Amino acid sequence: MKHALIAIACLAGCTLAQAAEITANVNFAEKTGDGAAVGTVRIAETPYGLAFYPSLKGLPAGLHGFHVHEKPSCAPGDNNGTVTSAFGAGGHLDPAGTKKHGEPWGDGHLGDLPPLFVAADGTATSPVLAPRLKLADVKNRSLMVHAGGDNHADH
């Protein structure tokens, strides 16, 4: 079952805080384009991979699918005759062409991240680690938070 997208950040226009990190502004995704601001995600390179430090608010509580997508576009687009929020972001980042969903430490898409935890008050502040990613991999890409949990199958 595909889950609706709730928030997106385009990593093309991120601010460079230092050489080893970027900060992305995150907005709700709407069929008409960017919606209200949700917060930021700071992405830092560490010896263990990329660490994603969310500072988000106003999201539904629970675990959410969290992914790096291949294109730096947050624009809605036509998906078989239906306007879909942030469809311009393309699929999950998969430079090796695995065409396989999986865990962030496995051999699936490089853009598959650990789930994002949103607390009961709608905030997401718990960092996640993506051990196979480097900062260069996520520049000029999109970062998505999906409405539901990641089923590692179709989103």
PDB file of C-alpha atoms in Angstrom:
ATOM      1  CA  MET A   1       0.000   0.000   0.000  1.00  0.00           C
ATOM      2  CA  LYS A   2       1.396   3.379  -0.956  1.00  0.00           C
ATOM      3  CA  HIS A   3       1.430   6.027   1.760  1.00  0.00           C
ATOM      4  CA  ALA A   4       0.796   9.699   1.116  1.00  0.00           C
ATOM      5  CA  LEU A   5       3.661  12.097   1.364  1.00  0.00           C
ATOM      6  CA  ILE A   6       3.397  14.611   4.176  1.00  0.00           C
ATOM      7  CA  ALA A   7       6.611  16.612   4.093  1.00  0.00           C
ATOM      8  CA  ILE A   8       9.477  17.248   1.720  1.00  0.00           C
ATOM      9  CA  ALA A   9      12.738  19.158   1.551  1.00  0.00           C
ATOM     10  CA  CYS A  10      14.674  19.884  -1.608  1.00  0.00           C
ATOM     11  CA  LEU A  11      18.382  19.557  -0.977  1.00  0.00           C
ATOM     12  CA  ALA A  12      19.352  21.691  -3.985  1.00  0.00           C
ATOM     13  CA  GLY A  13      19.040  24.998  -2.166  1.00  0.00           C
ATOM     14  CA  CYS A  14      20.290  23.946   1.256  1.00  0.00           C
ATOM     15  CA  THR A  15      22.415  26.271   3.297  1.00  0.00           C
ATOM     16  CA  LEU A  16      25.958  25.157   3.933  1.00  0.00           C
ATOM     17  CA  ALA A  17      26.566  25.455   7.656  1.00  0.00           C
ATOM     18  CA  GLN A  18      30.044  23.902   7.379  1.00  0.00           C
ATOM     19  CA  ALA A  19      31.828  21.792   4.807  1.00  0.00           C
ATOM     20  CA  ALA A  20      30.601  18.619   6.529  1.00  0.00           C
ATOM     21  CA  GLU A  21      26.888  19.452   6.939  1.00  0.00           C
ATOM     22  CA  ILE A  22      23.839  20.972   5.272  1.00  0.00           C
ATOM     23  CA  THR A  23      20.492  22.154   6.622  1.00  0.00           C
ATOM     24  CA  ALA A  24      17.272  21.559   4.711  1.00  0.00           C
ATOM     25  CA  ASN A  25      14.016  23.467   5.195  1.00  0.00           C
ATOM     26  CA  VAL A  26      11.073  21.059   5.306  1.00  0.00           C
ATOM     27  CA  ASN A  27       7.519  21.901   4.201  1.00  0.00           C
ATOM     28  CA  PHE A  28       4.267  20.002   3.941  1.00  0.00           C
ATOM     29  CA  ALA A  29       3.799  18.721   0.402  1.00  0.00           C
ATOM     30  CA  GLU A  30       0.646  19.886  -1.366  1.00  0.00           C
ATOM     31  CA  LYS A  31      -0.741  19.121  -4.812  1.00  0.00           C
ATOM     32  CA  THR A  32      -0.181  22.805  -5.593  1.00  0.00           C
ATOM     33  CA  GLY A  33       3.456  22.883  -4.377  1.00  0.00           C
ATOM     34  CA  ASP A  34       5.092  23.612  -1.035  1.00  0.00           C
ATOM     35  CA  GLY A  35       2.765  23.941   1.926  1.00  0.00           C
ATOM     36  CA  ALA A  36       3.386  25.304   5.415  1.00  0.00           C
ATOM     37  CA  ALA A  37       6.835  25.082   6.969  1.00  0.00           C
ATOM     38  CA  VAL A  38       7.406  22.043   9.205  1.00  0.00           C
ATOM     39  CA  GLY A  39      10.961  22.794  10.367  1.00  0.00           C
ATOM     40  CA  THR A  40      14.466  21.760   9.366  1.00  0.00           C
ATOM     41  CA  VAL A  41      16.678  18.705   9.090  1.00  0.00           C
ATOM     42  CA  ARG A  42      20.398  19.158   9.662  1.00  0.00           C
ATOM     43  CA  ILE A  43      22.449  16.535   7.843  1.00  0.00           C
ATOM     44  CA  ALA A  44      25.999  15.964   9.080  1.00  0.00           C
ATOM     45  CA  GLU A  45      28.751  13.670   7.880  1.00  0.00           C
ATOM     46  CA  THR A  46      30.167  11.489  10.658  1.00  0.00           C
ATOM     47  CA  PRO A  47      32.716   8.643  10.698  1.00  0.00           C
ATOM     48  CA  TYR A  48      29.702   6.282  10.817  1.00  0.00           C
ATOM     49  CA  GLY A  49      27.720   7.694   7.883  1.00  0.00           C
ATOM     50  CA  LEU A  50      25.269  10.576   7.609  1.00  0.00           C
ATOM     51  CA  ALA A  51      23.396  11.695  10.693  1.00  0.00           C
ATOM     52  CA  PHE A  52      20.011  13.353  10.096  1.00  0.00           C
ATOM     53  CA  TYR A  53      18.987  15.701  12.939  1.00  0.00           C
ATOM     54  CA  PRO A  54      15.307  16.647  12.526  1.00  0.00           C
ATOM     55  CA  SER A  55      13.716  19.642  14.186  1.00  0.00           C
ATOM     56  CA  LEU A  56      10.157  19.217  12.924  1.00  0.00           C
ATOM     57  CA  LYS A  57       6.704  20.025  14.302  1.00  0.00           C
ATOM     58  CA  GLY A  58       3.060  19.540  13.367  1.00  0.00           C
ATOM     59  CA  LEU A  59       3.412  15.969  12.081  1.00  0.00           C
ATOM     60  CA  PRO A  60       1.170  12.990  12.890  1.00  0.00           C
ATOM     61  CA  ALA A  61       2.588  10.883  15.750  1.00  0.00           C
ATOM     62  CA  GLY A  62       4.242   7.544  15.012  1.00  0.00           C
ATOM     63  CA  LEU A  63       6.911   6.076  12.766  1.00  0.00           C
ATOM     64  CA  HIS A  64       7.181   7.505   9.264  1.00  0.00           C
ATOM     65  CA  GLY A  65       8.977   6.378   6.134  1.00  0.00           C
ATOM     66  CA  PHE A  66      12.000   8.657   5.587  1.00  0.00           C
ATOM     67  CA  HIS A  67      13.884   8.670   2.291  1.00  0.00           C
ATOM     68  CA  VAL A  68      16.323  10.503   0.046  1.00  0.00           C
ATOM     69  CA  HIS A  69      14.802  10.778  -3.437  1.00  0.00           C
ATOM     70  CA  GLU A  70      16.747  11.064  -6.673  1.00  0.00           C
ATOM     71  CA  LYS A  71      15.787  14.535  -7.965  1.00  0.00           C
ATOM     72  CA  PRO A  72      16.010  17.993  -6.365  1.00  0.00           C
ATOM     73  CA  SER A  73      12.454  18.917  -7.346  1.00  0.00           C
ATOM     74  CA  CYS A  74       9.658  19.258  -4.819  1.00  0.00           C
ATOM     75  CA  ALA A  75       7.117  20.062  -7.534  1.00  0.00           C
ATOM     76  CA  PRO A  76       3.864  18.150  -7.882  1.00  0.00           C
ATOM     77  CA  GLY A  77       3.527  16.144 -11.074  1.00  0.00           C
ATOM     78  CA  ASP A  78       1.303  13.930 -13.158  1.00  0.00           C
ATOM     79  CA  ASN A  79       1.268  10.297 -12.027  1.00  0.00           C
ATOM     80  CA  ASN A  80      -0.832   8.377 -14.575  1.00  0.00           C
ATOM     81  CA  GLY A  81      -3.415  11.148 -14.822  1.00  0.00           C
ATOM     82  CA  THR A  82      -3.438  12.071 -11.128  1.00  0.00           C
ATOM     83  CA  VAL A  83      -1.667  15.126  -9.716  1.00  0.00           C
ATOM     84  CA  THR A  84       0.643  13.815  -7.000  1.00  0.00           C
ATOM     85  CA  SER A  85       2.407  15.906  -4.356  1.00  0.00           C
ATOM     86  CA  ALA A  86       6.198  16.149  -4.861  1.00  0.00           C
ATOM     87  CA  PHE A  87       6.140  13.699  -7.771  1.00  0.00           C
ATOM     88  CA  GLY A  88       9.034  15.679  -9.295  1.00  0.00           C
ATOM     89  CA  ALA A  89      11.367  14.151  -6.686  1.00  0.00           C
ATOM     90  CA  GLY A  90      11.432  10.836  -8.535  1.00  0.00           C
ATOM     91  CA  GLY A  91      12.100   7.522  -6.832  1.00  0.00           C
ATOM     92  CA  HIS A  92      14.378   6.624  -3.964  1.00  0.00           C
ATOM     93  CA  LEU A  93      18.039   7.409  -4.534  1.00  0.00           C
ATOM     94  CA  ASP A  94      19.395   4.239  -6.171  1.00  0.00           C
ATOM     95  CA  PRO A  95      22.625   5.035  -8.064  1.00  0.00           C
ATOM     96  CA  ALA A  96      23.644   1.343  -8.129  1.00  0.00           C
ATOM     97  CA  GLY A  97      20.347   0.413  -9.826  1.00  0.00           C
ATOM     98  CA  THR A  98      19.399  -2.198  -7.215  1.00  0.00           C
ATOM     99  CA  LYS A  99      15.659  -1.564  -7.720  1.00  0.00           C
ATOM    100  CA  LYS A 100      15.296  -3.023  -4.246  1.00  0.00           C
ATOM    101  CA  HIS A 101      13.743  -1.503  -1.112  1.00  0.00           C
ATOM    102  CA  GLY A 102      15.479  -2.305   2.139  1.00  0.00           C
ATOM    103  CA  GLU A 103      16.975  -1.187   5.398  1.00  0.00           C
ATOM    104  CA  PRO A 104      19.583   1.603   5.479  1.00  0.00           C
ATOM    105  CA  TRP A 105      22.375  -0.837   6.347  1.00  0.00           C
ATOM    106  CA  GLY A 106      21.392  -3.395   3.678  1.00  0.00           C
ATOM    107  CA  ASP A 107      21.887  -3.684  -0.055  1.00  0.00           C
ATOM    108  CA  GLY A 108      18.742  -1.887  -1.227  1.00  0.00           C
ATOM    109  CA  HIS A 109      18.256   1.696  -2.340  1.00  0.00           C
ATOM    110  CA  LEU A 110      20.897   4.067  -1.029  1.00  0.00           C
ATOM    111  CA  GLY A 111      18.066   6.510  -0.215  1.00  0.00           C
ATOM    112  CA  ASP A 112      16.347   4.155   2.253  1.00  0.00           C
ATOM    113  CA  LEU A 113      16.737   5.761   5.681  1.00  0.00           C
ATOM    114  CA  PRO A 114      15.759   4.548   9.157  1.00  0.00           C
ATOM    115  CA  PRO A 115      12.188   5.461  10.097  1.00  0.00           C
ATOM    116  CA  LEU A 116      11.538   8.914  11.498  1.00  0.00           C
ATOM    117  CA  PHE A 117       9.938   8.893  14.959  1.00  0.00           C
ATOM    118  CA  VAL A 118       7.331  11.577  15.654  1.00  0.00           C
ATOM    119  CA  ALA A 119       6.317  12.015  19.300  1.00  0.00           C
ATOM    120  CA  ALA A 120       2.723  12.322  20.537  1.00  0.00           C
ATOM    121  CA  ASP A 121       3.062  16.134  20.473  1.00  0.00           C
ATOM    122  CA  GLY A 122       3.840  16.086  16.715  1.00  0.00           C
ATOM    123  CA  THR A 123       7.555  16.827  17.031  1.00  0.00           C
ATOM    124  CA  ALA A 124      10.422  14.884  15.492  1.00  0.00           C
ATOM    125  CA  THR A 125      13.789  15.487  17.148  1.00  0.00           C
ATOM    126  CA  SER A 126      15.381  12.023  17.338  1.00  0.00           C
ATOM    127  CA  PRO A 127      18.333  11.729  14.943  1.00  0.00           C
ATOM    128  CA  VAL A 128      18.726   8.841  12.507  1.00  0.00           C
ATOM    129  CA  LEU A 129      21.938   7.401  11.054  1.00  0.00           C
ATOM    130  CA  ALA A 130      22.399   6.289   7.445  1.00  0.00           C
ATOM    131  CA  PRO A 131      25.659   4.300   7.477  1.00  0.00           C
ATOM    132  CA  ARG A 132      26.081   3.987   3.689  1.00  0.00           C
ATOM    133  CA  LEU A 133      25.571   7.666   2.814  1.00  0.00           C
ATOM    134  CA  LYS A 134      28.002  10.549   2.445  1.00  0.00           C
ATOM    135  CA  LEU A 135      27.059  14.220   2.175  1.00  0.00           C
ATOM    136  CA  ALA A 136      27.912  14.266  -1.538  1.00  0.00           C
ATOM    137  CA  ASP A 137      25.247  11.569  -2.088  1.00  0.00           C
ATOM    138  CA  VAL A 138      22.395  13.777  -0.843  1.00  0.00           C
ATOM    139  CA  LYS A 139      23.271  17.150  -2.368  1.00  0.00           C
ATOM    140  CA  ASN A 140      20.876  18.069  -5.171  1.00  0.00           C
ATOM    141  CA  ARG A 141      18.334  15.467  -4.044  1.00  0.00           C
ATOM    142  CA  SER A 142      15.039  15.557  -2.105  1.00  0.00           C
ATOM    143  CA  LEU A 143      14.299  14.366   1.415  1.00  0.00           C
ATOM    144  CA  MET A 144      10.809  12.965   2.098  1.00  0.00           C
ATOM    145  CA  VAL A 145       8.793  12.107   5.186  1.00  0.00           C
ATOM    146  CA  HIS A 146       5.895   9.803   4.293  1.00  0.00           C
ATOM    147  CA  ALA A 147       2.535   9.806   6.084  1.00  0.00           C
ATOM    148  CA  GLY A 148       2.867   6.201   7.231  1.00  0.00           C
ATOM    149  CA  GLY A 149       5.534   3.749   8.264  1.00  0.00           C
ATOM    150  CA  ASP A 150       7.976   2.277   5.763  1.00  0.00           C
ATOM    151  CA  ASN A 151       6.919  -1.132   4.483  1.00  0.00           C
ATOM    152  CA  HIS A 152      10.198  -1.527   2.528  1.00  0.00           C
ATOM    153  CA  ALA A 153       8.172  -2.494  -0.527  1.00  0.00           C
ATOM    154  CA  ASP A 154       6.579   0.294  -2.545  1.00  0.00           C
ATOM    155  CA  HIS A 155       7.562   3.712  -1.198  1.00  0.00           C
TER     156      HIS A 155
END
